[in-house]
Tab-separated table of C-alpha atoms in Angstrom:
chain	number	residue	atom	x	y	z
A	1	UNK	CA	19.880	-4.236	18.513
A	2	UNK	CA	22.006	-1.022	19.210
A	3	UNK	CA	20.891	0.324	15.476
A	4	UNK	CA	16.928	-0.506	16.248
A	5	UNK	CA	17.166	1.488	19.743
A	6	UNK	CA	18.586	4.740	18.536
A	7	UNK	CA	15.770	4.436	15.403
A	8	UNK	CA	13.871	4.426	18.111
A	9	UNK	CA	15.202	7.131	20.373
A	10	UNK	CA	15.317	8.904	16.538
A	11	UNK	CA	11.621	8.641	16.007
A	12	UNK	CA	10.288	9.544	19.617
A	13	UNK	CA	12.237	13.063	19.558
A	14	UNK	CA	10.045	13.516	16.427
A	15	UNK	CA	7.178	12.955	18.379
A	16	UNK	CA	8.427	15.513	21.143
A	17	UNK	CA	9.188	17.838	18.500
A	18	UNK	CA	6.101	17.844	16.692
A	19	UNK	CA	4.059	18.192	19.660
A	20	UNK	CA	6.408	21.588	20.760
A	21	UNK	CA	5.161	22.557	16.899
A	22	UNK	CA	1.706	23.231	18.381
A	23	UNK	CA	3.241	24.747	21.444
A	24	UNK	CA	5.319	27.583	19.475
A	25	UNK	CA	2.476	27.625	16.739
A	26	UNK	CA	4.990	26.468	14.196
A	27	UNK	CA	4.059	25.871	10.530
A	28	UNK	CA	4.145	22.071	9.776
A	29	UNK	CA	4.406	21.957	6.636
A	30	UNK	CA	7.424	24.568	5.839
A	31	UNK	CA	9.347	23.136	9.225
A	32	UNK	CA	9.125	19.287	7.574
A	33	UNK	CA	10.306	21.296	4.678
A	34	UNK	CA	13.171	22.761	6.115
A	35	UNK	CA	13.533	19.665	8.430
A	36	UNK	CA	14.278	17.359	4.717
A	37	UNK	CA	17.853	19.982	3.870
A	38	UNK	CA	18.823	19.483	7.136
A	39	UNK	CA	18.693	15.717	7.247
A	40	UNK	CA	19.762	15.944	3.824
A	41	UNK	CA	23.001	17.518	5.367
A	42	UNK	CA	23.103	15.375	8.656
A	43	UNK	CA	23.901	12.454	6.121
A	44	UNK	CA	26.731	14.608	4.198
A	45	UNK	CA	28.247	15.048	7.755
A	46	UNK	CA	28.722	11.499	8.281
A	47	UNK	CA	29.251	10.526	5.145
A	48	UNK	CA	33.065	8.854	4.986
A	49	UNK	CA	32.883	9.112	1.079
A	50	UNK	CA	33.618	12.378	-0.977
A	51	UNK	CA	31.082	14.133	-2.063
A	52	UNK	CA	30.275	13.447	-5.932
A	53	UNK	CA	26.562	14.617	-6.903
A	54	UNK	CA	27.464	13.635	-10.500
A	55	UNK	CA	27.940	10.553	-9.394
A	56	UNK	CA	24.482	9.898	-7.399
A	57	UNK	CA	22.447	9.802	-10.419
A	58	UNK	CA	24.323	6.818	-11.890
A	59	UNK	CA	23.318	4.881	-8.615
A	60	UNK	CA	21.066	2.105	-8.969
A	61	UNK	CA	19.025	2.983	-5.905
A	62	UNK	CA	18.466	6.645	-7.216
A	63	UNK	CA	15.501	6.297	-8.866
A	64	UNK	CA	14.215	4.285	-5.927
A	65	UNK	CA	14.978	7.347	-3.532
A	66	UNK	CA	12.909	9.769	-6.363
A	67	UNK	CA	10.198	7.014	-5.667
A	68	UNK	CA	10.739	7.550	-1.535
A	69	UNK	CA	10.882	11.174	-1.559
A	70	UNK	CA	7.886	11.522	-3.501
A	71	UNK	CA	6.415	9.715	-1.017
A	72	UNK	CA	7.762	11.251	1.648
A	73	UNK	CA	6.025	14.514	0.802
A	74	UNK	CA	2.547	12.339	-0.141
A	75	UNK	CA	2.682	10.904	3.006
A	76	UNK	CA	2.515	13.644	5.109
A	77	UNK	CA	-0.068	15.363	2.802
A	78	UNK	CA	-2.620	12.644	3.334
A	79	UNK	CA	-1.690	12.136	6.778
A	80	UNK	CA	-2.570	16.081	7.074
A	81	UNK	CA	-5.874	15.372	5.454
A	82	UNK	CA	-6.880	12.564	7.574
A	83	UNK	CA	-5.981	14.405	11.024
A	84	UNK	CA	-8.515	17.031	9.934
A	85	UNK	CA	-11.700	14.876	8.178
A	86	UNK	CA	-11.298	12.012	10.992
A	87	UNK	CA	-8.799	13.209	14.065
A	88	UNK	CA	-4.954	11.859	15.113
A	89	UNK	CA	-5.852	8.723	16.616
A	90	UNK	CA	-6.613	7.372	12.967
A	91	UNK	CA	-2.891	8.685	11.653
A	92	UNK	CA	-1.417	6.926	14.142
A	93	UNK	CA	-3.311	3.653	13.550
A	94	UNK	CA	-3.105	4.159	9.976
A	95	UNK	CA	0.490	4.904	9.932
A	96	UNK	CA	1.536	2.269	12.757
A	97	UNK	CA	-0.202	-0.449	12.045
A	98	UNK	CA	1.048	-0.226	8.361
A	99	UNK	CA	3.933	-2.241	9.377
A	100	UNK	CA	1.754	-5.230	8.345
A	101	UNK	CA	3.228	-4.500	4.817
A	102	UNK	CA	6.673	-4.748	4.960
A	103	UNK	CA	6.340	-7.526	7.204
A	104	UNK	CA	4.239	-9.453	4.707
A	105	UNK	CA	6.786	-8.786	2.406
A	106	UNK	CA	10.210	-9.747	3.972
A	107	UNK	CA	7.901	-13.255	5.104
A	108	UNK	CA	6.990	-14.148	1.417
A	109	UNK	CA	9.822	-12.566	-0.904
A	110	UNK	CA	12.658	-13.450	1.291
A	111	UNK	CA	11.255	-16.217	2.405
A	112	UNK	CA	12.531	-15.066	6.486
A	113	UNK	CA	11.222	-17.477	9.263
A	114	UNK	CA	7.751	-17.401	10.771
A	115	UNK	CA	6.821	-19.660	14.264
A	116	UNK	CA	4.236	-20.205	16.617
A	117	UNK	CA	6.099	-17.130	18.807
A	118	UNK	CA	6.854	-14.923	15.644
A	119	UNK	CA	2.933	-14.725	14.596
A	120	UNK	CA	2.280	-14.032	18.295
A	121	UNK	CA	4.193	-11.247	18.770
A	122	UNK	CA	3.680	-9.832	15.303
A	123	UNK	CA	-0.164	-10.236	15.845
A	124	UNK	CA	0.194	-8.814	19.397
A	125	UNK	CA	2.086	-5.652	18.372
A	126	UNK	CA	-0.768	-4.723	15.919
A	127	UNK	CA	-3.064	-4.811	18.852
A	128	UNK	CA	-1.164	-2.675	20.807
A	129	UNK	CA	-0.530	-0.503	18.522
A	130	UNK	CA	-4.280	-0.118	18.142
A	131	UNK	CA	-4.839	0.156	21.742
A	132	UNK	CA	-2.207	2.587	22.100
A	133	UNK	CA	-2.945	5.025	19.686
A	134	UNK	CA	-6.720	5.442	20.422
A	135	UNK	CA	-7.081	8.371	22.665
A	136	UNK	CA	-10.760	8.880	23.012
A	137	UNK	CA	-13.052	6.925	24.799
A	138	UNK	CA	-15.728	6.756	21.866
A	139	UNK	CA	-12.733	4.588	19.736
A	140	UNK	CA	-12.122	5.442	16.110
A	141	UNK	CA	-14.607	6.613	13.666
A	142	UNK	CA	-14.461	7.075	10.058
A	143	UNK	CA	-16.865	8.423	7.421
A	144	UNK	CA	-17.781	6.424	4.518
A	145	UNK	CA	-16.142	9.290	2.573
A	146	UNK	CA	-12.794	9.734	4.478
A	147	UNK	CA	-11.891	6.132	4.181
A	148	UNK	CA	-9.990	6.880	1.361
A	149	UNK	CA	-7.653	8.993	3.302
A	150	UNK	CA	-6.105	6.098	6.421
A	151	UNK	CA	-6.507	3.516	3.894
A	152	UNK	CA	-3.993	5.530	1.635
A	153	UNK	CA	-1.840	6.461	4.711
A	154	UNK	CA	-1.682	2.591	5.407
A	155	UNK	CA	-0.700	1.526	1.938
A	156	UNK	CA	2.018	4.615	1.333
A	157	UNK	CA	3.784	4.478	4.720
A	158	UNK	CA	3.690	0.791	4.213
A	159	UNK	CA	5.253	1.059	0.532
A	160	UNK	CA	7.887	3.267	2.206
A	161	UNK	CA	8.743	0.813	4.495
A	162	UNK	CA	8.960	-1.831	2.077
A	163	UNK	CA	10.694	0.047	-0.715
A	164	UNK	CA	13.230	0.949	1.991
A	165	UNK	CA	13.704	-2.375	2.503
A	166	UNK	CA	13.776	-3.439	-1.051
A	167	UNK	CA	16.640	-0.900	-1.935
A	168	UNK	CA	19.244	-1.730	0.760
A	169	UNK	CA	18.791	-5.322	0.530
A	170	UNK	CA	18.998	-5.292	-3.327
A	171	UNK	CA	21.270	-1.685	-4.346
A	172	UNK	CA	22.861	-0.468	-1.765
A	173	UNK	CA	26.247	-0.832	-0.287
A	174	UNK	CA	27.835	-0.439	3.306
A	175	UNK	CA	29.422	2.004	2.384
A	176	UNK	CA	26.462	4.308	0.778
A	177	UNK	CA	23.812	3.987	3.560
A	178	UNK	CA	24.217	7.478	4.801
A	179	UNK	CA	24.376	9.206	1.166
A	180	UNK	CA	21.653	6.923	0.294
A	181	UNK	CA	19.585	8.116	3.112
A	182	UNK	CA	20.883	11.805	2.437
A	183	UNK	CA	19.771	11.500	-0.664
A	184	UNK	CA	15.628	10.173	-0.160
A	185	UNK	CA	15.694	13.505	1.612
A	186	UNK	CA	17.334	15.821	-0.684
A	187	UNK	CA	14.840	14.833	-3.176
A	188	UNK	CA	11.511	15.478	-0.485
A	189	UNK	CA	13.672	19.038	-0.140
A	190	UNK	CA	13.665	19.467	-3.585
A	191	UNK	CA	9.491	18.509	-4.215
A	192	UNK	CA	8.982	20.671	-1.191
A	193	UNK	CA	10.813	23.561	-2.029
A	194	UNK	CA	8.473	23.751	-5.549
A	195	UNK	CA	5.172	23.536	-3.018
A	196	UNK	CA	6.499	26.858	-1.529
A	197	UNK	CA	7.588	28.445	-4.826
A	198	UNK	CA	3.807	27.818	-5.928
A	199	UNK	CA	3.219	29.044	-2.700
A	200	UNK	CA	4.852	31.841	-3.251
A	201	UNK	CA	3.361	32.240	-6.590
A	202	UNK	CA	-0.163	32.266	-5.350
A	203	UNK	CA	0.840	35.186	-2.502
A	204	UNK	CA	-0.137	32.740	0.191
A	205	UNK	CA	3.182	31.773	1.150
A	206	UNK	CA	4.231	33.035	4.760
A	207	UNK	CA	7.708	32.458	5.899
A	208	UNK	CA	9.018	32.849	9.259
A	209	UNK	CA	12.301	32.185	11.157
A	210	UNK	CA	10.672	29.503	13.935
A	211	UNK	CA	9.409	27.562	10.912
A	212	UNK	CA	13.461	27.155	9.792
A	213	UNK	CA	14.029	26.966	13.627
A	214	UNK	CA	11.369	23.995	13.748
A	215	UNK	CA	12.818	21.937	10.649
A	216	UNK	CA	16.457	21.815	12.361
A	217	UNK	CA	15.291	20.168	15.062
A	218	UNK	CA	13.120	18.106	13.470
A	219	UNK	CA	15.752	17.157	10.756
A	220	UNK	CA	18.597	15.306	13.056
A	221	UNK	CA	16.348	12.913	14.652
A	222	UNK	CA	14.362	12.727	11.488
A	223	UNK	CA	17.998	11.241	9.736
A	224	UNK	CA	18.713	9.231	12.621
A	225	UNK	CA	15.106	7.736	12.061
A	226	UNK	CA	15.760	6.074	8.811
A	227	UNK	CA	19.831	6.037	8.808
A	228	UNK	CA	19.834	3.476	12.300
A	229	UNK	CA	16.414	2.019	10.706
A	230	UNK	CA	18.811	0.717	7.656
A	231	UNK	CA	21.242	-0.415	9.540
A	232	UNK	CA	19.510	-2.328	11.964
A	233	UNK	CA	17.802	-4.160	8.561
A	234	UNK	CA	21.585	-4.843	7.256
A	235	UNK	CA	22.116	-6.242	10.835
A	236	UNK	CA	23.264	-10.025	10.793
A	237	UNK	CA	20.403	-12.252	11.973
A	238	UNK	CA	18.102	-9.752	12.156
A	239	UNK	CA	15.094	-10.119	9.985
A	240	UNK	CA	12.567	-7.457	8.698
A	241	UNK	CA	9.822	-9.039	9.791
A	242	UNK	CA	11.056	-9.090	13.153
A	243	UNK	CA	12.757	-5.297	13.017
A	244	UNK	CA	9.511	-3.629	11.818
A	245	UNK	CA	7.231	-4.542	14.588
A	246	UNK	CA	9.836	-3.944	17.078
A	247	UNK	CA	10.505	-0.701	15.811
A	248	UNK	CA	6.665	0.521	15.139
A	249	UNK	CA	5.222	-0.953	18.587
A	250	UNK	CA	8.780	0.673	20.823
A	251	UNK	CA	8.348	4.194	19.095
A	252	UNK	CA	4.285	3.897	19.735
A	253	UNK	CA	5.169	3.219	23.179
A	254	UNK	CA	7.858	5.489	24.178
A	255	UNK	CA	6.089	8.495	22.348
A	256	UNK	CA	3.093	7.529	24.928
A	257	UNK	CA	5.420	7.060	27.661
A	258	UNK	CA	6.777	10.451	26.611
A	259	UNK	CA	3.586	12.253	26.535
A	260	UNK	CA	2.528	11.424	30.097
A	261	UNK	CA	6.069	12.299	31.393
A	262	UNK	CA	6.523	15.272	29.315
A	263	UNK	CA	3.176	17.039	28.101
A	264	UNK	CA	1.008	15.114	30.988
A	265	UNK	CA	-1.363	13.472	28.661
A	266	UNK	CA	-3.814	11.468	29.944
A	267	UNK	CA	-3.957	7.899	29.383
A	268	UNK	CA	-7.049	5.658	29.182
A	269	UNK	CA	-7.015	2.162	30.109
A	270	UNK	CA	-6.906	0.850	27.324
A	271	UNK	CA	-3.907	2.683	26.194
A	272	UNK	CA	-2.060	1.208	29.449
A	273	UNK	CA	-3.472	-2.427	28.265
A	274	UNK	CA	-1.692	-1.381	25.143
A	275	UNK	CA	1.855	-0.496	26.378
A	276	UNK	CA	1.578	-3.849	28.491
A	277	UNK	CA	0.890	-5.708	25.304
A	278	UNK	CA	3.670	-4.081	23.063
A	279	UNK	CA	6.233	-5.380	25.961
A	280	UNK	CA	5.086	-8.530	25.733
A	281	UNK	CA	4.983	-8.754	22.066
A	282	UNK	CA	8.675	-7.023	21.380
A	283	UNK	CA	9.732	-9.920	24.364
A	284	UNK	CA	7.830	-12.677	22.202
A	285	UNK	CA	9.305	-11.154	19.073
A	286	UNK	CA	13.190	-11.130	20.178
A	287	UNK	CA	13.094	-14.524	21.610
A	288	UNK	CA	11.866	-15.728	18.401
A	289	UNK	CA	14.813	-14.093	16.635
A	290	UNK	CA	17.035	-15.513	18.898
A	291	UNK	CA	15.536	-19.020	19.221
A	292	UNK	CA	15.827	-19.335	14.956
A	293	UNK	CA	19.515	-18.153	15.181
């Protein structure tokens, strides 16, 4: 559980950090950028093994982390898109309750245990996830035209999710968790980097020394996000299907906890029926865990 609490911890600094973004009128995009090296290089730090980049290609997870940093990159993009056509609340609904995916998939391809209490809590953290997340009183509403963009945002940070899971289960060893996570990354870096060189290209390209400022502190916790997210999934009688709700519904309700304590955000009651919900459902969750083992 130790591993799934400092993902956790990991992922609600990102939310404190991105909200500082708009604060210190920080460029997203280039501090994400940035933010990918430095993870990349929070992973090298840790990393027991030498360093041998000749040797990461020959890796059977390396085209898998080509697939993830890709995504990384396409991710964010949409995400981007949909905040402006249809507002925040439907990113985080999008993204959150996306978790359906993976779960779907640890359930029926690795045949991990479902029960009465399981279904519960899974079903229950959805709900407060969607509770949680909506921040206007008038709900969530999407044009016919903009579905396109949540509904991709569901199915890629879902596919991340699952592909993570995929790779460490089937290709990657104890011992490569951190290079393997250095590496996903390395490779959104690398795809980013060529945005800004087109940038560049174009004469539209704007650099400035808060953006780098902005990706260093968004790039430890950003590591720390995915490394402890792998090794809480390589935990011993800890399921996916039980570690991907937990994880989605605790961030989504310790980055709320942390915008009323931190940027005074106002909650609505709904969002409060939320929170009360996700406890429930991580307490329904757990005890199922621990009942099957």
């Amino acid at each position: 559980m130790i591993f799934l609490l400092l993902s956790v911890l990991s992922s609600s600094v990102i939310f404190v950090v991105f909200k500082l973004f708009d604060r210190f009128k920080i460029n997203t995009l280039q501090a994400i950028i940035f933010n990918y090296f430095i993870a990349f290089s929070s992973g090298l730090l840790i990393d027991n093994q030498p360093l041998n980049l000749e040797k990461i290609p020959s890796e059977a997870w390396f085209p898998g982390t080509i697939i993830l940093g890709f995504l990384f990159i396409a991710v964010f993009y949409l995400a981007a898109l949909t905040t402006q056509r249809s507002g925040l609340s439907v990113v985080s609904v999008a993204t959150k309750m996306s978790v359906a995916i993976p779960v779907l998939f640890g359930i029926f391809l690795y045949n991990e245990s479902t029960g009465l209490l399981k279904v519960s809590g899974i079903l229950l953290a959805l709900t407060a996830v969607y509770l949680t997340s909506i921040k206007k009183k008038e709900g969530i509403t999407i044009r016919k035209r903009n579905l396109i963009f949540p509904l991709l945002v569901f199915f890629g940070s879902g596919i991340i999710d699952t592909t993570i899971k995929f790779l460490e289960t089937t290709y990657v060893a104890e011992a490569d968790v951190a290079l393997f996570t250095s590496t996903i990354f390395a490779i959104a870096g690398i795809i980013g980097t060529s945005i800004l060189i087109f940038q560049g290209i174009r004469k539209t390209l704007k650099l400035s020394w808060k953006n780098v400022v902005g990706g260093i502190a968004l790039g430890v916790p950003n590591f720390g996000s995915i490394y402890f997210l792998v090794l809480a999934l390589r935990t011993n009688g800890m399921e996916s299907s039980t570690v991907f709700p937990i994880n989605n519904v605790a961030i989504v309700m310790t980055s709320t906890l942390l915008g009323i304590l931190l940027f005074k955000e106002r909650m609505l009651p709904k969002n409060w029926l939320g929170i009360g919900i996700a406890i429930v459902s991580i307490i329904l969750i757990a005890s199922a865990e621990q009942w099957m083992n």
